[in-house]
């Protein structure tokens, strides 16, 4: 390490540029940017697939695609959005912000960081290329239940390996966050002083470490069942397909919190900033996050109430599931209490944060409904489930990602974004997303199953409205790209603090972070104690 | 992290530069053991249920966590010692032992806080004389680097 560093000194002007710079970079800001760009591209690829789905569902009957392709779209849309958009976006924010927030010069393992990013474009090329393979892309649902998933054509091993690569990348990212936060904090930055985004990310990292090997093990057994004659999940060979559902959801439910916990951290940063009041109940936020993480490992079977479990099991998983409402309620209460009697302003990040609080809570409530076993028997595999998890993941995770982007964009680029366009983006999004997903509650309650390309005519009206919402929401996101592009290119200069009510180490660094050289270095007296 | 030492009459000075590490080796060992225990418990649970493929991944992961902590803590033992020795400014660096050593005539030393190689990258602190340059404090934060550069320049001025 030291050898390499000293060797480097003698050639310090040698430095890759252009494409090589991005391929070889170990700088946390570069890698954060790469992650965020990948996430944005994947968001649009997954979004295009969603629009194929909504176009087909605009009217009953088959208009545009074959049922097999339709099912490929639902499957790959989910995989792309979960593993390609939301998770890499969180890792991108972690890379950019965590070192700045804890006063560290970079992530602890810069080379691992580079490697964990570049695995992802490779994994998604693998996954997306299956669309062109004989038998088409995987179409058995992102949950990959056997025996259905074993009917996948040539795409099957590519699906499994893509999932392995995504898992490896996530684990590497999680290890990097943990090692960084536990080792690189500036002196005086104790654990209970960490910004909540850092806290929620550590807890997310622990969830990844506990759950990803389970996913890797599960899909490996699918692979051996298909190619090596094992019968873990085949009843004919003495196995049990229901066991796959248990093992998958042992990973799958923590995965839901992997997608949403960092959002709680973001909202806990944005709300106090624009309410100009310290966050209400910091330590209860930390404990609530930890409680949610713990509970997430003992609720998994609420995804499979209908497989025929013993009554005691159904009761256990129902009680643990509704218990999660307690720590989640603590969080919502704290955000509302922070805003209580405050002097709020409504810039774009705050608008998206408020949208998050209201709409995520709707998703939380429909989750409670689904957690009640006898009720779930009716809702299971209907559009009510689709409505529920899209409220949690689109108006939850994605809204918080957008809020975070507007919140930190001035810090990254040194320019303010176009506030008018940002607000337009918010209002278009918040209205259309409800037009898109709220009617799906009604469809589900009326009995429309999920993952079908055609449906009975009594579902026609709400499907048409939902599809209109989908297209407006999808195209509104192009506005987001316009705002980001304009902000990168120029705009009003941002100050270091950016927002009047902003607190924390990252806001004491200049915007954009360090890009200056000194003719004469500053006198020590002016910077001593100015720990960054 | 930069630690400054006074030597004798207060004229000569020495600085020790080191990466910030919040964990000790024994804390790290206990931490890795705890993470591995949870990972193996989950892998073992599925093994007992007749699904043996989780455990090998738990093992790989525990290994990766252990290696990560080893690399980072070992890397944290890097030191750069900058001190005056007669007419020389001596820079020594290494892990647990001096691996490389540079000497510059203190009256010719230039301290340069150079801009980053690419936008958003950290600044570089270069010390050199007669066309020879050494970069030090790569593991410091920008604030620490600026502060140290200031101290070094002042010390060089004082002794001139
Ligand atoms: Cu769940």
XYZ file of C-alpha atoms and ligand atoms in Angstrom:
693
model
C 0.000 0.000 0.000
C 2.685 2.383 1.157
C 4.992 1.027 -1.528
C 2.431 1.864 -4.185
C 1.834 5.293 -2.712
C 5.506 6.238 -2.586
C 6.070 4.861 -6.054
C 3.252 7.056 -7.198
C 4.870 10.194 -5.800
C 7.613 10.217 -8.359
C 5.102 10.213 -11.199
C 2.474 12.393 -9.668
C 1.538 14.073 -12.886
C 0.526 10.849 -14.539
C -3.243 10.692 -14.266
C -5.793 8.967 -16.488
C -8.289 11.156 -18.274
C -11.455 10.724 -20.297
C -13.125 7.334 -20.157
C -10.187 5.738 -18.337
C -10.623 8.188 -15.510
C -14.154 6.898 -14.907
C -13.167 3.256 -15.301
C -10.319 3.477 -12.840
C -11.530 6.125 -10.419
C -11.416 5.404 -6.718
C -12.685 8.817 -5.638
C -15.902 8.631 -3.641
C -17.517 11.558 -5.429
C -16.748 10.130 -8.875
C -18.122 6.747 -7.859
C -21.160 8.349 -6.252
C -21.839 10.180 -9.503
C -21.480 6.951 -11.495
C -23.926 5.152 -9.215
C -26.458 7.975 -9.480
C -26.180 8.138 -13.274
C -26.633 4.376 -13.556
C -29.667 4.615 -11.288
C -31.167 7.376 -13.439
C -30.656 5.394 -16.652
C -32.170 2.287 -15.042
C -35.079 4.349 -13.733
C -35.943 5.264 -17.315
C -35.410 1.738 -18.670
C -37.602 0.287 -15.912
C -40.050 3.137 -16.465
C -40.302 2.368 -20.176
C -41.184 -1.222 -19.265
C -43.855 0.056 -16.886
C -45.318 2.094 -19.743
C -45.460 -1.017 -21.936
C -47.442 -2.647 -19.133
C -49.791 0.314 -18.693
C -50.274 0.703 -22.453
C -51.387 -2.916 -22.707
C -53.710 -2.482 -19.718
C -55.244 0.731 -21.080
C -58.088 -1.376 -22.466
C -59.206 -4.970 -21.939
C -58.073 -7.417 -24.598
C -54.631 -7.733 -26.153
C -53.527 -4.684 -28.154
C -49.765 -4.300 -28.169
C -47.819 -7.266 -26.789
C -48.036 -11.011 -26.337
C -48.822 -12.318 -22.827
C -45.356 -13.876 -22.514
C -43.674 -10.558 -23.285
C -46.070 -8.763 -20.948
C -44.973 -11.057 -18.125
C -41.322 -10.455 -19.031
C -42.014 -6.756 -18.670
C -43.491 -7.079 -15.155
C -40.584 -9.312 -14.103
C -37.729 -7.274 -15.525
C -39.353 -3.951 -14.570
C -39.244 -5.057 -10.925
C -35.663 -6.336 -11.046
C -34.440 -3.221 -12.838
C -36.198 -0.808 -10.483
C -35.176 -2.599 -7.269
C -31.605 -3.647 -8.040
C -30.792 -1.188 -10.815
C -32.478 2.055 -9.808
C -33.287 2.361 -6.099
C -30.439 0.360 -4.531
C -27.644 1.887 -6.649
C -29.123 5.344 -6.082
C -28.832 4.856 -2.311
C -25.265 3.634 -2.706
C -24.571 6.701 -4.845
C -25.861 9.011 -2.119
C -23.877 7.042 0.471
C -20.703 7.503 -1.541
C -21.203 11.193 -2.061
C -22.469 12.144 1.361
C -21.236 9.757 4.063
C -17.539 10.765 3.925
C -18.569 14.443 3.960
C -21.024 13.881 6.798
C -18.576 12.059 9.079
C -15.531 14.183 8.210
C -13.604 11.487 6.332
C -11.421 12.113 3.269
C -12.938 9.224 1.272
C -14.508 5.792 1.696
C -12.346 3.313 3.593
C -11.898 0.908 0.669
C -11.671 2.981 -2.517
C -10.671 0.152 -4.837
C -13.440 -2.129 -3.609
C -15.724 0.828 -4.216
C -14.709 1.039 -7.869
C -15.162 -2.683 -8.306
C -18.583 -2.811 -6.649
C -19.848 -0.151 -9.033
C -18.483 -1.582 -12.283
C -20.005 -4.994 -11.523
C -23.427 -3.422 -11.949
C -23.403 -2.260 -15.591
C -22.113 -5.742 -16.378
C -24.905 -7.445 -14.397
C -27.609 -5.346 -16.031
C -26.242 -5.850 -19.526
C -26.512 -9.555 -18.760
C -30.065 -9.231 -17.448
C -31.364 -6.910 -20.179
C -29.779 -8.944 -22.976
C -32.109 -11.822 -22.058
C -34.930 -9.938 -23.823
C -33.318 -11.056 -27.097
C -32.708 -14.669 -26.104
C -34.699 -17.701 -27.274
C -37.649 -18.049 -24.926
C -37.467 -14.362 -24.053
C -36.583 -12.601 -20.821
C -37.545 -14.150 -17.469
C -41.324 -13.921 -17.102
C -42.055 -15.777 -13.868
C -42.107 -12.679 -11.651
C -39.182 -11.021 -9.859
C -39.759 -13.383 -6.918
C -38.577 -16.280 -9.132
C -40.914 -18.876 -7.594
C -40.315 -22.441 -8.705
C -41.567 -24.409 -10.503
C -42.695 -21.560 -12.801
C -39.292 -19.867 -13.015
C -37.702 -23.169 -14.068
C -39.683 -22.906 -17.304
C -37.631 -19.843 -18.290
C -35.799 -20.399 -21.592
C -32.176 -19.662 -22.388
C -32.407 -16.635 -20.100
C -32.526 -18.709 -16.911
C -28.803 -19.022 -16.027
C -28.285 -15.383 -17.028
C -31.012 -14.348 -14.597
C -29.365 -16.324 -11.790
C -25.883 -14.976 -12.483
C -27.164 -11.411 -12.841
C -28.770 -11.755 -9.397
C -25.501 -13.126 -7.994
C -23.574 -10.165 -9.381
C -26.088 -7.651 -8.033
C -25.806 -9.328 -4.642
C -22.012 -9.255 -4.704
C -22.065 -5.575 -5.591
C -24.517 -4.789 -2.769
C -22.434 -6.696 -0.223
C -19.278 -4.906 -1.292
C -21.067 -1.553 -0.989
C -22.446 -2.491 2.433
C -19.058 -3.594 3.748
C -17.526 -0.359 2.537
C -20.147 1.749 4.335
C -19.725 -0.208 7.569
C -15.918 -0.085 7.556
C -15.984 3.610 6.685
C -18.443 4.674 9.368
C -16.880 2.549 12.094
C -13.331 3.664 11.338
C -13.139 6.991 9.575
C -15.235 9.317 11.697
C -13.556 12.616 12.529
C -12.471 12.880 16.175
C -15.474 13.902 18.278
C -18.000 12.456 15.837
C -19.535 9.887 18.179
C -22.136 7.419 16.963
C -25.035 9.305 18.537
C -23.979 12.486 16.727
C -24.121 10.878 13.286
C -26.634 12.355 10.854
C -29.652 10.067 10.513
C -28.847 9.368 6.868
C -25.610 7.759 8.056
C -27.428 5.867 10.787
C -30.135 4.525 8.519
C -27.482 3.549 5.976
C -25.472 1.566 8.573
C -28.635 -0.283 9.525
C -29.336 -0.866 5.831
C -25.812 -2.227 5.424
C -26.390 -4.702 8.255
C -29.645 -5.787 6.614
C -27.764 -6.380 3.359
C -25.097 -8.399 5.130
C -27.695 -10.560 6.844
C -30.001 -11.065 3.880
C -28.007 -11.155 0.622
C -26.329 -14.547 1.308
C -29.845 -15.950 1.722
C -30.850 -14.675 -1.725
C -27.617 -15.983 -3.214
C -28.222 -19.375 -1.615
C -31.839 -19.474 -2.803
C -31.106 -18.724 -6.452
C -28.175 -21.157 -6.381
C -30.605 -23.927 -5.430
C -32.810 -22.924 -8.370
C -29.769 -23.325 -10.584
C -28.901 -26.776 -9.239
C -32.546 -27.849 -9.457
C -32.577 -26.869 -13.113
C -29.182 -28.141 -14.248
C -27.700 -30.530 -11.701
C -30.566 -32.848 -10.844
C -31.200 -31.670 -7.284
C -34.781 -31.328 -6.107
C -34.741 -28.781 -3.325
C -37.986 -27.282 -4.562
C -39.453 -30.131 -6.575
C -42.149 -32.194 -4.877
C -41.522 -35.063 -7.313
C -37.995 -35.451 -5.927
C -39.016 -35.050 -2.286
C -38.460 -31.289 -2.133
C -40.921 -28.520 -1.387
C -41.676 -25.513 -3.605
C -43.098 -23.654 -0.597
C -39.648 -23.727 1.012
C -38.466 -21.424 -1.770
C -41.098 -18.914 -0.770
C -39.905 -19.040 2.824
C -36.257 -18.580 1.935
C -36.971 -15.938 -0.701
C -39.054 -13.809 1.639
C -36.572 -14.230 4.462
C -34.430 -12.143 2.128
C -37.317 -10.263 0.501
C -38.829 -8.518 3.467
C -35.526 -7.086 4.787
C -34.939 -6.049 1.172
C -38.014 -3.807 1.417
C -36.347 -1.985 4.324
C -33.069 -1.850 2.450
C -34.984 0.200 -0.115
C -36.775 2.452 2.372
C -34.558 2.952 5.475
C -32.160 5.430 3.818
C -35.277 7.361 2.782
C -36.124 7.817 6.459
C -32.659 9.293 6.909
C -33.126 11.700 3.996
C -36.519 12.908 5.202
C -35.043 13.378 8.680
C -32.458 15.710 7.119
C -34.800 17.658 4.854
C -37.718 18.317 7.212
C -35.647 20.064 9.953
C -33.824 22.114 7.299
C -36.968 23.656 5.833
C -38.829 23.740 9.140
C -35.823 25.577 10.651
C -36.083 23.495 13.803
C -33.929 20.636 15.107
C -35.305 17.181 14.424
C -37.753 16.059 17.081
C -36.635 12.838 18.823
C -33.239 12.068 17.244
C -32.446 9.088 19.444
C -35.941 7.627 19.092
C -35.373 7.777 15.310
C -32.212 5.691 15.705
C -33.917 3.145 17.952
C -36.991 3.003 15.722
C -34.800 2.260 12.677
C -33.024 -0.502 14.563
C -36.357 -1.932 15.736
C -37.724 -1.930 12.186
C -34.569 -3.699 11.002
C -34.870 -6.374 13.679
C -38.579 -6.953 13.076
C -37.974 -7.236 9.334
C -36.431 -10.676 9.924
C -39.453 -12.162 11.678
C -42.322 -11.124 9.419
C -41.445 -12.769 6.106
C -44.369 -15.185 5.865
C -46.899 -12.331 5.551
C -46.112 -12.607 1.822
C -47.435 -16.166 1.776
C -50.405 -16.351 4.147
C -52.322 -18.284 1.488
C -49.896 -21.212 1.109
C -51.509 -23.119 3.963
C -49.561 -22.466 7.136
C -50.545 -23.682 10.605
C -52.821 -21.213 12.390
C -50.134 -20.456 14.992
C -47.792 -19.422 12.185
C -50.351 -17.171 10.578
C -51.039 -15.487 13.925
C -47.334 -15.056 14.691
C -46.586 -13.421 11.353
C -49.690 -11.247 11.568
C -48.749 -9.907 15.004
C -45.104 -9.251 14.154
C -46.180 -7.530 10.935
C -48.597 -5.102 12.536
C -46.012 -4.484 15.266
C -43.833 -2.725 12.668
C -46.419 0.040 12.611
C -45.187 1.117 16.067
C -41.599 2.168 15.212
C -42.777 3.464 11.829
C -45.437 5.503 13.603
C -42.737 6.934 15.883
C -40.943 8.217 12.804
C -43.988 9.813 11.208
C -44.863 11.350 14.577
C -41.351 12.805 14.900
C -41.462 14.368 11.429
C -44.836 15.931 12.145
C -43.654 17.117 15.573
C -40.612 18.698 13.918
C -42.913 20.725 11.670
C -45.222 21.672 14.536
C -44.965 25.427 15.291
C -42.048 25.814 12.906
C -41.351 28.396 10.214
C -41.590 26.246 7.129
C -40.822 27.128 3.544
C -41.703 24.950 0.612
C -38.766 24.589 -1.734
C -38.770 21.550 -4.030
C -36.897 19.149 -1.662
C -39.382 19.979 1.110
C -42.359 19.481 -1.243
C -41.135 16.014 -2.177
C -40.433 15.270 1.498
C -43.969 16.282 2.455
C -45.313 14.229 -0.442
C -43.303 11.338 0.942
C -44.677 11.666 4.477
C -48.324 11.709 3.360
C -48.142 9.134 0.563
C -45.696 6.742 2.206
C -48.055 6.672 5.173
C -50.885 5.631 2.831
C -48.645 2.795 1.640
C -47.937 1.914 5.255
C -51.629 1.729 6.080
C -52.450 -0.499 3.101
C -49.540 -2.644 4.287
C -51.242 -2.995 7.653
C -54.414 -4.106 5.889
C -52.420 -6.723 3.977
C -50.778 -7.852 7.204
C -54.089 -8.966 8.670
C -54.246 -12.646 7.742
C -57.974 -13.175 7.052
C -58.133 -9.955 5.034
C -55.025 -10.890 3.089
C -56.778 -14.026 1.854
C -58.934 -11.711 -0.238
C -56.228 -9.213 -1.233
C -53.474 -11.712 -2.002
C -52.016 -11.358 -5.521
C -54.505 -8.661 -6.480
C -53.868 -5.130 -7.683
C -54.308 -3.994 -4.073
C -50.840 -5.422 -3.402
C -49.510 -3.632 -6.498
C -51.007 -0.351 -5.261
C -49.564 -0.913 -1.769
C -45.965 -1.502 -2.730
C -45.947 1.236 -5.337
C -47.066 3.747 -2.715
C -44.203 2.524 -0.557
C -41.605 2.394 -3.312
C -42.576 5.160 -5.743
C -44.068 7.815 -3.485
C -41.803 6.486 -0.730
C -38.337 5.500 -1.937
C -38.368 7.303 -5.315
C -39.859 10.546 -3.934
C -37.194 10.618 -1.231
C -34.484 10.007 -3.842
C -35.800 12.918 -5.882
C -36.040 15.074 -2.733
C -32.445 14.192 -1.836
C -31.253 15.038 -5.339
C -32.825 18.517 -5.214
C -31.527 18.928 -1.652
C -27.868 18.191 -2.458
C -27.661 19.133 -6.145
C -26.510 22.702 -5.303
C -23.829 21.221 -3.026
C -22.545 18.980 -5.821
C -22.687 21.355 -8.760
C -22.177 24.713 -7.070
C -25.331 26.018 -8.775
C -28.917 26.408 -7.670
C -31.385 24.389 -9.720
C -34.366 26.007 -11.448
C -36.875 26.265 -8.588
C -39.832 26.920 -10.931
C -39.180 23.779 -12.951
C -38.547 21.825 -9.755
C -41.932 22.826 -8.379
C -43.608 22.002 -11.676
C -41.914 18.604 -11.550
C -43.291 18.081 -8.040
C -46.891 19.034 -8.794
C -47.035 17.033 -12.032
C -45.532 14.024 -10.227
C -47.635 14.140 -7.099
C -50.916 14.466 -8.974
C -50.174 11.922 -11.698
C -48.722 9.347 -9.318
C -52.001 9.281 -7.410
C -53.994 9.050 -10.621
C -51.718 6.146 -11.490
C -51.753 4.130 -8.280
C -54.808 5.093 -6.222
C -57.325 3.451 -8.594
C -55.314 0.239 -8.345
C -56.595 -0.104 -4.759
C -60.149 -0.204 -6.134
C -59.179 -2.680 -8.850
C -57.597 -4.971 -6.293
C -60.533 -4.793 -3.909
C -62.821 -5.615 -6.845
C -60.709 -8.704 -7.516
C -58.384 -7.878 -10.406
C -55.322 -10.170 -10.186
C -51.801 -8.819 -10.682
C -49.500 -9.907 -13.560
C -52.230 -10.302 -16.208
C -52.147 -8.705 -19.691
C -55.936 -8.912 -20.173
C -58.858 -8.498 -17.777
C -62.638 -8.595 -17.546
C -64.515 -5.547 -18.695
C -65.692 -4.507 -15.219
C -62.126 -3.343 -14.513
C -61.908 -1.194 -17.666
C -62.601 2.299 -16.256
C -60.055 2.399 -13.436
C -57.404 0.741 -15.623
C -57.825 3.448 -18.241
C -57.463 6.186 -15.605
C -54.448 4.439 -14.080
C -52.752 4.217 -17.492
C -53.318 7.911 -18.151
C -51.699 8.676 -14.795
C -48.794 6.407 -15.708
C -48.004 8.219 -18.932
C -48.235 11.657 -17.329
C -46.025 10.509 -14.424
C -43.507 8.850 -16.738
C -43.087 11.818 -19.048
C -43.007 14.272 -16.115
C -39.779 12.635 -15.027
C -38.092 13.966 -18.171
C -38.456 17.340 -16.483
C -36.225 16.014 -13.687
C -33.490 15.311 -16.230
C -33.905 18.816 -17.664
C -33.532 20.379 -14.200
C -30.436 18.317 -13.398
C -28.875 19.085 -16.789
C -29.497 22.823 -16.446
C -28.087 22.803 -12.916
C -24.915 21.008 -13.952
C -24.432 23.447 -16.847
C -24.862 26.597 -14.798
C -27.175 28.753 -12.779
C -27.149 30.991 -9.758
C -24.066 30.342 -7.562
C -24.787 28.264 -4.485
C -23.346 29.213 -1.108
C -21.607 26.659 1.125
C -24.631 26.358 3.370
C -27.072 26.381 0.408
C -30.196 26.258 2.603
C -30.775 28.763 5.393
C -31.685 26.044 7.897
C -29.058 23.474 6.882
C -26.898 21.898 9.615
C -24.118 19.340 9.518
C -20.531 18.923 8.367
C -21.366 18.563 4.674
C -22.766 22.096 4.595
C -19.555 23.637 5.947
C -17.574 22.524 2.889
C -17.612 24.835 -0.114
C -20.109 24.090 -2.921
C -18.947 22.276 -4.949
C -16.549 20.585 -2.562
C -12.816 21.408 -2.746
C -11.712 22.869 -6.021
C -9.281 25.557 -5.077
C -5.569 25.928 -4.682
C -3.774 28.369 -2.480
C -1.033 30.718 -3.558
C -0.168 31.021 0.124
C -1.694 28.467 2.450
C -4.022 29.823 5.109
C -2.510 30.745 8.473
C -2.931 27.937 10.996
C -4.661 30.247 13.441
C -7.570 30.721 11.049
C -8.118 27.047 10.414
C -7.103 25.338 13.607
C -10.138 23.789 15.189
C -11.839 24.160 11.837
C -12.194 20.398 11.662
C -13.817 19.315 8.486
C -4.913 13.194 11.854
C -1.866 15.426 12.475
C 0.009 15.396 15.772
C 2.636 18.104 16.410
C 5.581 17.652 18.779
C 7.795 20.384 20.275
C 11.406 19.402 20.682
C 13.521 21.086 23.375
C 13.818 24.846 22.813
C 10.590 24.947 20.876
C 12.372 25.740 17.651
C 12.669 22.358 16.098
C 9.428 20.534 15.493
C 8.147 17.185 14.400
C 4.800 16.181 12.973
C 3.262 12.736 12.729
C 0.601 12.266 10.069
C -1.713 9.277 10.252
C -5.064 8.206 8.813
C -8.016 8.523 11.186
C -9.126 5.164 12.571
C -11.838 5.045 15.226
C -11.493 1.322 15.987
C -8.766 -0.629 17.744
C -7.690 -4.094 16.565
C -9.506 -5.804 19.420
C -12.712 -3.851 18.810
C -12.512 -4.774 15.140
C -12.012 -8.450 15.978
C -15.044 -8.508 18.224
C -17.080 -6.644 15.616
C -16.143 -9.049 12.811
C -16.855 -12.009 15.110
C -20.322 -10.642 15.878
C -21.153 -10.056 12.206
C -19.853 -13.508 11.281
C -21.847 -15.112 14.101
C -25.122 -13.629 12.830
C -24.282 -14.568 9.256
C -23.392 -18.154 10.224
C -26.482 -18.442 12.425
C -28.698 -17.598 9.449
C -26.735 -19.888 7.120
C -26.854 -22.682 9.704
C -30.593 -22.225 10.211
C -31.213 -22.835 6.510
C -28.727 -25.721 6.513
C -30.802 -27.420 9.199
C -33.922 -26.847 7.099
C -32.284 -28.776 4.261
C -31.102 -25.783 2.239
C -27.317 -26.015 2.392
C -26.360 -23.382 -0.199
C -26.772 -20.372 2.085
C -23.954 -21.302 4.474
C -21.119 -21.143 1.898
C -22.235 -17.620 0.965
C -22.340 -16.681 4.660
C -18.775 -17.964 4.923
C -17.595 -16.006 1.891
C -19.217 -12.919 3.282
C -17.693 -13.313 6.758
C -14.323 -13.701 5.067
C -14.897 -10.551 3.020
C -15.840 -8.585 6.148
C -12.747 -9.844 7.971
C -10.450 -8.979 5.068
C -12.027 -5.529 4.758
C -11.390 -4.732 8.417
C -7.854 -6.137 8.235
C -6.978 -4.042 5.182
C -8.429 -0.868 6.653
C -6.856 -1.240 10.095
C -3.510 -2.235 8.635
C -3.711 0.736 6.296
C -4.448 2.887 9.348
C -1.005 2.078 10.724
C 0.652 4.084 7.979
C 2.653 6.978 9.364
C 4.375 9.956 7.820
C 6.859 11.687 10.083
C 8.036 15.146 9.070
C 10.835 16.637 11.174
C 13.810 18.970 11.097
C 17.237 17.416 11.438
C 19.943 20.067 11.367
C 19.730 21.709 7.970
C 17.521 18.982 6.629
C 13.784 18.547 6.490
C 13.318 14.799 6.797
C 10.231 12.961 5.629
C 9.916 9.347 6.669
C 7.068 7.082 5.901
C 6.038 3.508 6.395
C 3.852 1.024 8.225
C 5.332 -0.085 11.557
C 8.825 0.681 10.216
C 10.444 3.365 8.063
C 10.037 2.230 4.481
C 10.994 5.341 2.573
C 12.927 8.416 3.589
C 13.367 11.759 1.841
C 15.644 14.609 2.825
C 15.487 18.182 1.636
C 17.633 21.182 2.460
C 15.294 23.183 4.694
C 16.310 26.523 3.139
C 15.231 25.367 -0.294
C 12.025 23.577 0.634
C 8.868 24.638 -1.164
C 5.495 23.699 0.285
C 2.787 23.603 -2.326
C -0.893 22.990 -1.772
C -1.824 22.037 -5.312
C -5.285 21.896 -6.815
C -6.904 18.563 -7.488
C -6.094 16.496 -10.555
C -9.728 16.426 -11.566
C -12.674 18.490 -10.450
C -14.017 17.376 -7.042
C -10.884 15.409 -6.161
C -8.900 16.282 -3.037
C -6.047 18.792 -3.037
C -2.475 17.578 -2.889
C 0.214 18.686 -0.484
C 3.577 18.639 -2.228
C 6.897 19.189 -0.503
C 9.956 19.574 -2.617
C 13.198 21.249 -3.521
C 15.453 21.242 -6.548
C 12.784 19.797 -8.805
C 12.130 16.819 -6.552
C 8.643 16.617 -5.076
C 6.990 14.327 -2.556
C 3.278 14.211 -1.910
C 2.345 13.773 1.720
C -0.872 13.465 3.695
C -2.941 11.787 0.999
C -5.065 10.210 3.746
C -5.873 13.547 5.415
C -9.045 15.541 4.915
C -8.699 18.810 3.002
C -9.071 20.763 6.238
C -6.309 18.828 7.974
C -4.064 19.198 4.943
C -4.540 22.975 4.787
C -3.949 23.298 8.498
C -0.782 21.225 8.368
C 0.542 23.093 5.324
C 0.110 26.337 7.277
C 1.982 24.983 10.290
C 4.841 23.687 8.157
C 5.233 26.952 6.254
C 5.302 28.916 9.505
C 7.916 26.613 10.984
C 10.055 26.945 7.868
C 9.785 30.754 8.020
C 10.679 30.857 11.714
C 13.898 28.949 11.212
C 15.097 30.824 8.216
Cu -42.891 -8.045 3.752
